Amino acid sequence: MSPVESPTWGPAGSGTVRVLVVDDHPVVRDGLVAMLGADPGIDVIGAAQDGAEALATIARDHPDVVLMDLRMPGMGGVEAIREQRRRGGEQPRLLVLTTYDTDREILGALEAGADGYLLKDARGEDLARAVHDLAAGRPVLVPAALAALTAQRGTRPALSVRESEVLRLVAEGCTNRAVARRLRIGEATVKTHLAHVYEKLDVGDRASAVRTAWEQELV
């Protein structure tokens, strides 16, 4: 990637999530900026009209979450996501926000490296919640995306019964504390099981674990 000295990724100490909005329609873009800006826990740091501008802004301003439209003139969303992931280094969470819910669009975006997939008919409060969830590493996938992933086939890693139980509860949105309470085990034990799941699935966080689990029909 094009580095800037000592980039700071991840939510600031205040807990505010820094967001970049990417959409080629000015009315939609302005509406998203206003909608997200109404949440005191979200700081919209900028807006871009295509993938190329988005990549430049990410390199310069280091947002925590990027809302990325798919179909845009010039560089589209999938191409921008793939290029951003190719650049490596610390990465923002990439949330696709689109009107398209076909398997082709969904799988193309997720395979390129998107962390979440949401449709533009989402309510304002649901969109804000999705931003916070993704920033915290929790999965954000609309039912159509889950269905598309479930339809895929892959080699299933050998998870233990307890690891599968923990993963299923995480997929339902449970925190480590909630998982521990449901399974009547300690939080430290939950973390250990998740560490084993991450290793077996070759992922680094909860959102990626859930996405991979759906791809491989583990939950």
C-alpha atoms as an extended CHARMM CRD file, in Angstrom:
* protein
*
       219  EXT
         1         1  MET       CA              0.0000000000        0.0000000000        0.0000000000  PROA      1               0.0000000000
         2         2  SER       CA              1.0600000000        3.6290000000       -0.1950000000  PROA      2               0.0000000000
         3         3  PRO       CA              2.2190000000        4.1250000000        3.3880000000  PROA      3               0.0000000000
         4         4  VAL       CA              1.8160000000        7.1990000000        5.4860000000  PROA      4               0.0000000000
         5         5  GLU       CA              4.0560000000        7.4400000000        8.5170000000  PROA      5               0.0000000000
         6         6  SER       CA              2.6830000000        5.6630000000       11.6030000000  PROA      6               0.0000000000
         7         7  PRO       CA             -0.8620000000        5.0550000000       10.3690000000  PROA      7               0.0000000000
         8         8  THR       CA             -3.4290000000        4.5620000000       13.0970000000  PROA      8               0.0000000000
         9         9  TRP       CA             -6.0250000000        1.9310000000       12.2830000000  PROA      9               0.0000000000
        10        10  GLY       CA             -8.9490000000        0.8100000000       14.4230000000  PROA      10              0.0000000000
        11        11  PRO       CA            -11.3960000000        2.8690000000       16.5070000000  PROA      11              0.0000000000
        12        12  ALA       CA             -9.8800000000        5.8030000000       18.3450000000  PROA      12              0.0000000000
        13        13  GLY       CA             -9.5460000000        5.8130000000       22.1050000000  PROA      13              0.0000000000
        14        14  SER       CA            -12.9050000000        7.5500000000       22.3720000000  PROA      14              0.0000000000
        15        15  GLY       CA            -14.5570000000        4.5670000000       20.6990000000  PROA      15              0.0000000000
        16        16  THR       CA            -15.5670000000        6.6060000000       17.6470000000  PROA      16              0.0000000000
        17        17  VAL       CA            -15.5590000000        4.6400000000       14.3990000000  PROA      17              0.0000000000
        18        18  ARG       CA            -14.0280000000        6.5410000000       11.4870000000  PROA      18              0.0000000000
        19        19  VAL       CA            -15.9660000000        5.8640000000        8.2840000000  PROA      19              0.0000000000
        20        20  LEU       CA            -15.4120000000        6.5130000000        4.5820000000  PROA      20              0.0000000000
        21        21  VAL       CA            -18.4740000000        6.4740000000        2.2950000000  PROA      21              0.0000000000
        22        22  VAL       CA            -17.9440000000        5.3960000000       -1.3370000000  PROA      22              0.0000000000
        23        23  ASP       CA            -20.8040000000        5.8270000000       -3.8220000000  PROA      23              0.0000000000
        24        24  ASP       CA            -21.0350000000        7.4290000000       -7.2600000000  PROA      24              0.0000000000
        25        25  HSD       CA            -24.5350000000        8.9150000000       -6.7480000000  PROA      25              0.0000000000
        26        26  PRO       CA            -24.2750000000       12.3060000000       -4.9730000000  PROA      26              0.0000000000
        27        27  VAL       CA            -27.7440000000       12.0740000000       -3.4190000000  PROA      27              0.0000000000
        28        28  VAL       CA            -27.0900000000        8.6010000000       -2.0250000000  PROA      28              0.0000000000
        29        29  ARG       CA            -23.6130000000        9.5760000000       -0.8840000000  PROA      29              0.0000000000
        30        30  ASP       CA            -24.8180000000       12.7070000000        0.8990000000  PROA      30              0.0000000000
        31        31  GLY       CA            -27.6990000000       10.7970000000        2.4610000000  PROA      31              0.0000000000
        32        32  LEU       CA            -25.3600000000        8.1480000000        3.8630000000  PROA      32              0.0000000000
        33        33  VAL       CA            -23.0110000000       10.7800000000        5.2240000000  PROA      33              0.0000000000
        34        34  ALA       CA            -25.8920000000       12.5410000000        6.9830000000  PROA      34              0.0000000000
        35        35  MET       CA            -27.4120000000        9.2990000000        8.2480000000  PROA      35              0.0000000000
        36        36  LEU       CA            -24.1830000000        7.9820000000        9.7250000000  PROA      36              0.0000000000
        37        37  GLY       CA            -23.1340000000       11.3960000000       10.9850000000  PROA      37              0.0000000000
        38        38  ALA       CA            -26.1920000000       11.4390000000       13.2250000000  PROA      38              0.0000000000
        39        39  ASP       CA            -24.6480000000        8.6330000000       15.2830000000  PROA      39              0.0000000000
        40        40  PRO       CA            -22.3520000000       10.1420000000       17.9670000000  PROA      40              0.0000000000
        41        41  GLY       CA            -20.1780000000        7.0370000000       17.8080000000  PROA      41              0.0000000000
        42        42  ILE       CA            -19.4280000000        7.4610000000       14.0980000000  PROA      42              0.0000000000
        43        43  ASP       CA            -17.1500000000       10.0410000000       12.5060000000  PROA      43              0.0000000000
        44        44  VAL       CA            -17.5900000000       10.2290000000        8.7220000000  PROA      44              0.0000000000
        45        45  ILE       CA            -14.1190000000       11.3300000000        7.6600000000  PROA      45              0.0000000000
        46        46  GLY       CA            -14.8350000000       11.5910000000        3.9500000000  PROA      46              0.0000000000
        47        47  ALA       CA            -16.7010000000       10.4810000000        0.8600000000  PROA      47              0.0000000000
        48        48  ALA       CA            -15.4690000000        9.1640000000       -2.4930000000  PROA      48              0.0000000000
        49        49  GLN       CA            -17.2380000000        8.7730000000       -5.8270000000  PROA      49              0.0000000000
        50        50  ASP       CA            -15.3840000000        5.7200000000       -7.1680000000  PROA      50              0.0000000000
        51        51  GLY       CA            -12.9230000000        2.9880000000       -6.2750000000  PROA      51              0.0000000000
        52        52  ALA       CA             -9.8020000000        4.8990000000       -7.2700000000  PROA      52              0.0000000000
        53        53  GLU       CA            -10.7050000000        7.8650000000       -5.0900000000  PROA      53              0.0000000000
        54        54  ALA       CA            -11.5750000000        5.4680000000       -2.2820000000  PROA      54              0.0000000000
        55        55  LEU       CA             -8.1370000000        3.8290000000       -2.4070000000  PROA      55              0.0000000000
        56        56  ALA       CA             -6.3960000000        7.1890000000       -2.2850000000  PROA      56              0.0000000000
        57        57  THR       CA             -8.5130000000        8.2920000000        0.6730000000  PROA      57              0.0000000000
        58        58  ILE       CA             -7.9000000000        5.0420000000        2.5520000000  PROA      58              0.0000000000
        59        59  ALA       CA             -4.1440000000        5.4150000000        2.1100000000  PROA      59              0.0000000000
        60        60  ARG       CA             -4.2530000000        9.0160000000        3.2910000000  PROA      60              0.0000000000
        61        61  ASP       CA             -6.8520000000        9.0300000000        6.0750000000  PROA      61              0.0000000000
        62        62  HSD       CA             -6.9510000000        5.4410000000        7.3990000000  PROA      62              0.0000000000
        63        63  PRO       CA            -10.6650000000        4.9320000000        8.0750000000  PROA      63              0.0000000000
        64        64  ASP       CA            -11.7830000000        2.0860000000       10.3410000000  PROA      64              0.0000000000
        65        65  VAL       CA            -14.7130000000        1.0940000000        8.1110000000  PROA      65              0.0000000000
        66        66  VAL       CA            -15.3360000000        1.7350000000        4.4080000000  PROA      66              0.0000000000
        67        67  LEU       CA            -18.8620000000        1.5900000000        2.9810000000  PROA      67              0.0000000000
        68        68  MET       CA            -18.2850000000        0.5000000000       -0.6010000000  PROA      68              0.0000000000
        69        69  ASP       CA            -20.8020000000        0.5490000000       -3.4390000000  PROA      69              0.0000000000
        70        70  LEU       CA            -20.2770000000       -2.1290000000       -6.0830000000  PROA      70              0.0000000000
        71        71  ARG       CA            -21.1200000000       -0.6540000000       -9.4770000000  PROA      71              0.0000000000
        72        72  MET       CA            -19.4100000000        2.6690000000      -10.1170000000  PROA      72              0.0000000000
        73        73  PRO       CA            -17.9270000000        4.3080000000      -13.2350000000  PROA      73              0.0000000000
        74        74  GLY       CA            -14.2010000000        3.8110000000      -13.5810000000  PROA      74              0.0000000000
        75        75  MET       CA            -13.0080000000        1.5260000000      -10.8050000000  PROA      75              0.0000000000
        76        76  GLY       CA            -15.8930000000       -0.4200000000       -9.2800000000  PROA      76              0.0000000000
        77        77  GLY       CA            -16.2260000000       -1.7460000000       -5.7750000000  PROA      77              0.0000000000
        78        78  VAL       CA            -14.9590000000       -5.2920000000       -6.3100000000  PROA      78              0.0000000000
        79        79  GLU       CA            -11.8480000000       -4.0750000000       -8.1220000000  PROA      79              0.0000000000
        80        80  ALA       CA            -11.1840000000       -1.5210000000       -5.3720000000  PROA      80              0.0000000000
        81        81  ILE       CA            -11.6270000000       -4.1230000000       -2.6310000000  PROA      81              0.0000000000
        82        82  ARG       CA             -9.2790000000       -6.5370000000       -4.3760000000  PROA      82              0.0000000000
        83        83  GLU       CA             -6.6570000000       -3.8260000000       -4.8720000000  PROA      83              0.0000000000
        84        84  GLN       CA             -6.9160000000       -2.6690000000       -1.2580000000  PROA      84              0.0000000000
        85        85  ARG       CA             -6.3750000000       -6.2090000000        0.0010000000  PROA      85              0.0000000000
        86        86  ARG       CA             -3.4790000000       -6.6690000000       -2.4200000000  PROA      86              0.0000000000
        87        87  ARG       CA             -1.7110000000       -3.7060000000       -0.8810000000  PROA      87              0.0000000000
        88        88  GLY       CA             -1.4900000000       -5.5630000000        2.4230000000  PROA      88              0.0000000000
        89        89  GLY       CA             -0.5240000000       -4.0300000000        5.7300000000  PROA      89              0.0000000000
        90        90  GLU       CA             -3.0970000000       -2.8430000000        8.2350000000  PROA      90              0.0000000000
        91        91  GLN       CA             -6.5370000000       -2.8280000000        6.6790000000  PROA      91              0.0000000000
        92        92  PRO       CA             -9.8930000000       -1.1380000000        7.2710000000  PROA      92              0.0000000000
        93        93  ARG       CA            -13.0870000000       -3.1700000000        7.4460000000  PROA      93              0.0000000000
        94        94  LEU       CA            -14.7310000000       -3.1490000000        4.0280000000  PROA      94              0.0000000000
        95        95  LEU       CA            -18.5330000000       -3.1930000000        4.0710000000  PROA      95              0.0000000000
        96        96  VAL       CA            -20.2990000000       -3.5310000000        0.7320000000  PROA      96              0.0000000000
        97        97  LEU       CA            -23.4770000000       -1.4490000000        0.5860000000  PROA      97              0.0000000000
        98        98  THR       CA            -25.3800000000       -2.1000000000       -2.6150000000  PROA      98              0.0000000000
        99        99  THR       CA            -28.7510000000       -2.7580000000       -4.2110000000  PROA      99              0.0000000000
       100       100  TYR       CA            -27.5650000000       -6.0400000000       -5.7660000000  PROA      100             0.0000000000
       101       101  ASP       CA            -28.2180000000       -9.3230000000       -3.9770000000  PROA      101             0.0000000000
       102       102  THR       CA            -27.3950000000      -11.9650000000       -6.5840000000  PROA      102             0.0000000000
       103       103  ASP       CA            -25.0060000000      -14.8010000000       -5.7480000000  PROA      103             0.0000000000
       104       104  ARG       CA            -22.5970000000      -13.5300000000       -8.3950000000  PROA      104             0.0000000000
       105       105  GLU       CA            -22.3720000000      -10.0570000000       -6.8700000000  PROA      105             0.0000000000
       106       106  ILE       CA            -22.2010000000      -11.3380000000       -3.2950000000  PROA      106             0.0000000000
       107       107  LEU       CA            -19.5900000000      -14.0220000000       -3.8430000000  PROA      107             0.0000000000
       108       108  GLY       CA            -17.5210000000      -11.7510000000       -6.0730000000  PROA      108             0.0000000000
       109       109  ALA       CA            -17.3380000000       -9.1070000000       -3.3410000000  PROA      109             0.0000000000
       110       110  LEU       CA            -16.6150000000      -11.5470000000       -0.5160000000  PROA      110             0.0000000000
       111       111  GLU       CA            -14.0050000000      -13.4250000000       -2.5170000000  PROA      111             0.0000000000
       112       112  ALA       CA            -12.3160000000      -10.0990000000       -3.3210000000  PROA      112             0.0000000000
       113       113  GLY       CA            -11.9790000000       -9.4770000000        0.4180000000  PROA      113             0.0000000000
       114       114  ALA       CA            -15.0990000000       -7.6760000000        1.6430000000  PROA      114             0.0000000000
       115       115  ASP       CA            -15.7510000000       -8.1400000000        5.3600000000  PROA      115             0.0000000000
       116       116  GLY       CA            -19.5120000000       -7.6390000000        5.1680000000  PROA      116             0.0000000000
       117       117  TYR       CA            -22.4200000000       -7.2750000000        2.7690000000  PROA      117             0.0000000000
       118       118  LEU       CA            -25.4570000000       -5.0670000000        3.3200000000  PROA      118             0.0000000000
       119       119  LEU       CA            -28.2590000000       -3.8350000000        1.0660000000  PROA      119             0.0000000000
       120       120  LYS       CA            -29.2560000000       -0.2030000000        0.5960000000  PROA      120             0.0000000000
       121       121  ASP       CA            -32.7750000000       -0.8200000000        1.8110000000  PROA      121             0.0000000000
       122       122  ALA       CA            -31.4030000000       -1.1650000000        5.3460000000  PROA      122             0.0000000000
       123       123  ARG       CA            -32.7760000000        1.2650000000        7.9140000000  PROA      123             0.0000000000
       124       124  GLY       CA            -30.5210000000        3.9980000000        9.2440000000  PROA      124             0.0000000000
       125       125  GLU       CA            -30.1970000000        2.4470000000       12.6820000000  PROA      125             0.0000000000
       126       126  ASP       CA            -29.3670000000       -0.9400000000       11.1280000000  PROA      126             0.0000000000
       127       127  LEU       CA            -26.6720000000        0.6290000000        8.9870000000  PROA      127             0.0000000000
       128       128  ALA       CA            -25.1100000000        2.3770000000       11.9850000000  PROA      128             0.0000000000
       129       129  ARG       CA            -25.2550000000       -0.8620000000       13.9720000000  PROA      129             0.0000000000
       130       130  ALA       CA            -23.5760000000       -2.6950000000       11.0910000000  PROA      130             0.0000000000
       131       131  VAL       CA            -20.7380000000       -0.1810000000       11.1080000000  PROA      131             0.0000000000
       132       132  HSD       CA            -20.1950000000       -0.6430000000       14.8460000000  PROA      132             0.0000000000
       133       133  ASP       CA            -20.4670000000       -4.4310000000       14.5580000000  PROA      133             0.0000000000
       134       134  LEU       CA            -17.9650000000       -4.6380000000       11.7430000000  PROA      134             0.0000000000
       135       135  ALA       CA            -15.5330000000       -2.2980000000       13.5130000000  PROA      135             0.0000000000
       136       136  ALA       CA            -15.7040000000       -4.6350000000       16.5090000000  PROA      136             0.0000000000
       137       137  GLY       CA            -15.0680000000       -7.7030000000       14.3620000000  PROA      137             0.0000000000
       138       138  ARG       CA            -18.6190000000       -9.0080000000       14.4010000000  PROA      138             0.0000000000
       139       139  PRO       CA            -20.1040000000      -10.4190000000       11.1650000000  PROA      139             0.0000000000
       140       140  VAL       CA            -22.4190000000       -8.3280000000        8.9790000000  PROA      140             0.0000000000
       141       141  LEU       CA            -24.0910000000      -10.3850000000        6.2470000000  PROA      141             0.0000000000
       142       142  VAL       CA            -27.6150000000      -10.0560000000        4.8630000000  PROA      142             0.0000000000
       143       143  PRO       CA            -29.6240000000      -13.3020000000        4.4990000000  PROA      143             0.0000000000
       144       144  ALA       CA            -28.9570000000      -13.3770000000        0.7560000000  PROA      144             0.0000000000
       145       145  ALA       CA            -25.2210000000      -13.3550000000        1.4380000000  PROA      145             0.0000000000
       146       146  LEU       CA            -25.5310000000      -16.1420000000        3.9800000000  PROA      146             0.0000000000
       147       147  ALA       CA            -27.5320000000      -18.1710000000        1.4880000000  PROA      147             0.0000000000
       148       148  ALA       CA            -24.9480000000      -17.6180000000       -1.2380000000  PROA      148             0.0000000000
       149       149  LEU       CA            -22.1530000000      -18.7310000000        1.0590000000  PROA      149             0.0000000000
       150       150  THR       CA            -24.1020000000      -21.7470000000        2.2310000000  PROA      150             0.0000000000
       151       151  ALA       CA            -24.5270000000      -22.8390000000       -1.3970000000  PROA      151             0.0000000000
       152       152  GLN       CA            -20.7770000000      -23.0440000000       -1.8130000000  PROA      152             0.0000000000
       153       153  ARG       CA            -18.9250000000      -26.2520000000       -1.0860000000  PROA      153             0.0000000000
       154       154  GLY       CA            -15.5040000000      -26.5610000000        0.4540000000  PROA      154             0.0000000000
       155       155  THR       CA            -13.2820000000      -28.8390000000        2.4980000000  PROA      155             0.0000000000
       156       156  ARG       CA            -14.4910000000      -28.9010000000        6.0660000000  PROA      156             0.0000000000
       157       157  PRO       CA            -11.8370000000      -28.5920000000        8.7810000000  PROA      157             0.0000000000
       158       158  ALA       CA            -12.2100000000      -30.9640000000       11.7260000000  PROA      158             0.0000000000
       159       159  LEU       CA            -13.6930000000      -28.8360000000       14.5170000000  PROA      159             0.0000000000
       160       160  SER       CA            -14.3970000000      -30.3790000000       17.8810000000  PROA      160             0.0000000000
       161       161  VAL       CA            -17.9600000000      -30.4920000000       19.1830000000  PROA      161             0.0000000000
       162       162  ARG       CA            -17.2420000000      -27.6780000000       21.6270000000  PROA      162             0.0000000000
       163       163  GLU       CA            -15.4960000000      -25.5550000000       18.9790000000  PROA      163             0.0000000000
       164       164  SER       CA            -18.5320000000      -25.9970000000       16.7300000000  PROA      164             0.0000000000
       165       165  GLU       CA            -20.8490000000      -24.9270000000       19.5590000000  PROA      165             0.0000000000
       166       166  VAL       CA            -18.7770000000      -21.8240000000       20.2460000000  PROA      166             0.0000000000
       167       167  LEU       CA            -18.6180000000      -20.9500000000       16.5540000000  PROA      167             0.0000000000
       168       168  ARG       CA            -22.3880000000      -21.3890000000       16.1240000000  PROA      168             0.0000000000
       169       169  LEU       CA            -23.0970000000      -18.9980000000       19.0350000000  PROA      169             0.0000000000
       170       170  VAL       CA            -20.5950000000      -16.4780000000       17.6830000000  PROA      170             0.0000000000
       171       171  ALA       CA            -22.3800000000      -16.6750000000       14.3230000000  PROA      171             0.0000000000
       172       172  GLU       CA            -25.6090000000      -15.8390000000       16.1380000000  PROA      172             0.0000000000
       173       173  GLY       CA            -23.9690000000      -12.6410000000       17.4160000000  PROA      173             0.0000000000
       174       174  CYS       CA            -23.0770000000      -13.7360000000       20.9530000000  PROA      174             0.0000000000
       175       175  THR       CA            -20.1870000000      -12.0870000000       22.7770000000  PROA      175             0.0000000000
       176       176  ASN       CA            -17.5700000000      -14.2120000000       24.5210000000  PROA      176             0.0000000000
       177       177  ARG       CA            -19.3400000000      -13.5780000000       27.8110000000  PROA      177             0.0000000000
       178       178  ALA       CA            -22.6830000000      -14.6520000000       26.3630000000  PROA      178             0.0000000000
       179       179  VAL       CA            -21.1240000000      -17.7870000000       24.8610000000  PROA      179             0.0000000000
       180       180  ALA       CA            -19.5580000000      -18.6360000000       28.2110000000  PROA      180             0.0000000000
       181       181  ARG       CA            -22.8800000000      -18.1800000000       29.9820000000  PROA      181             0.0000000000
       182       182  ARG       CA            -24.7960000000      -20.2630000000       27.4260000000  PROA      182             0.0000000000
       183       183  LEU       CA            -22.2800000000      -23.1220000000       27.5130000000  PROA      183             0.0000000000
       184       184  ARG       CA            -21.5040000000      -22.7520000000       31.2360000000  PROA      184             0.0000000000
       185       185  ILE       CA            -17.7820000000      -22.4260000000       30.6970000000  PROA      185             0.0000000000
       186       186  GLY       CA            -15.2770000000      -19.6750000000       31.4670000000  PROA      186             0.0000000000
       187       187  GLU       CA            -14.6020000000      -16.7470000000       29.1240000000  PROA      187             0.0000000000
       188       188  ALA       CA            -10.9470000000      -17.7990000000       28.9890000000  PROA      188             0.0000000000
       189       189  THR       CA            -12.0620000000      -21.1920000000       27.7280000000  PROA      189             0.0000000000
       190       190  VAL       CA            -14.2080000000      -19.5490000000       25.0610000000  PROA      190             0.0000000000
       191       191  LYS       CA            -11.1890000000      -17.5270000000       23.9090000000  PROA      191             0.0000000000
       192       192  THR       CA             -9.0980000000      -20.6970000000       23.7480000000  PROA      192             0.0000000000
       193       193  HSD       CA            -11.7190000000      -22.4650000000       21.6370000000  PROA      193             0.0000000000
       194       194  LEU       CA            -11.9430000000      -19.4410000000       19.3200000000  PROA      194             0.0000000000
       195       195  ALA       CA             -8.1530000000      -19.3770000000       18.9670000000  PROA      195             0.0000000000
       196       196  HSD       CA             -8.2790000000      -23.0230000000       17.8530000000  PROA      196             0.0000000000
       197       197  VAL       CA            -11.1280000000      -22.2290000000       15.4310000000  PROA      197             0.0000000000
       198       198  TYR       CA             -9.1830000000      -19.3100000000       13.9360000000  PROA      198             0.0000000000
       199       199  GLU       CA             -6.1640000000      -21.5420000000       13.4440000000  PROA      199             0.0000000000
       200       200  LYS       CA             -8.1580000000      -24.3490000000       11.8100000000  PROA      200             0.0000000000
       201       201  LEU       CA            -10.0410000000      -21.9750000000        9.5240000000  PROA      201             0.0000000000
       202       202  ASP       CA             -6.9060000000      -19.9240000000        8.7900000000  PROA      202             0.0000000000
       203       203  VAL       CA             -8.5600000000      -16.6340000000        9.8030000000  PROA      203             0.0000000000
       204       204  GLY       CA             -7.7300000000      -13.8680000000       12.2230000000  PROA      204             0.0000000000
       205       205  ASP       CA            -11.0060000000      -12.5940000000       13.6560000000  PROA      205             0.0000000000
       206       206  ARG       CA            -14.6420000000      -13.3690000000       14.4260000000  PROA      206             0.0000000000
       207       207  ALA       CA            -16.1060000000      -11.8900000000       11.2510000000  PROA      207             0.0000000000
       208       208  SER       CA            -13.7690000000      -13.9000000000        9.0140000000  PROA      208             0.0000000000
       209       209  ALA       CA            -14.4090000000      -17.0400000000       11.0670000000  PROA      209             0.0000000000
       210       210  VAL       CA            -18.1690000000      -16.7270000000       10.6140000000  PROA      210             0.0000000000
       211       211  ARG       CA            -17.8500000000      -15.9870000000        6.9040000000  PROA      211             0.0000000000
       212       212  THR       CA            -15.5750000000      -19.0080000000        6.3830000000  PROA      212             0.0000000000
       213       213  ALA       CA            -17.8710000000      -21.1680000000        8.5130000000  PROA      213             0.0000000000
       214       214  TRP       CA            -20.8040000000      -20.3130000000        6.2530000000  PROA      214             0.0000000000
       215       215  GLU       CA            -18.7200000000      -20.9800000000        3.1600000000  PROA      215             0.0000000000
       216       216  GLN       CA            -17.8000000000      -24.4290000000        4.4590000000  PROA      216             0.0000000000
       217       217  GLU       CA            -21.2360000000      -25.1720000000        5.9750000000  PROA      217             0.0000000000
       218       218  LEU       CA            -19.8910000000      -25.4250000000        9.5110000000  PROA      218             0.0000000000
       219       219  VAL       CA            -22.7630000000      -23.4600000000       11.0650000000  PROA      219             0.0000000000
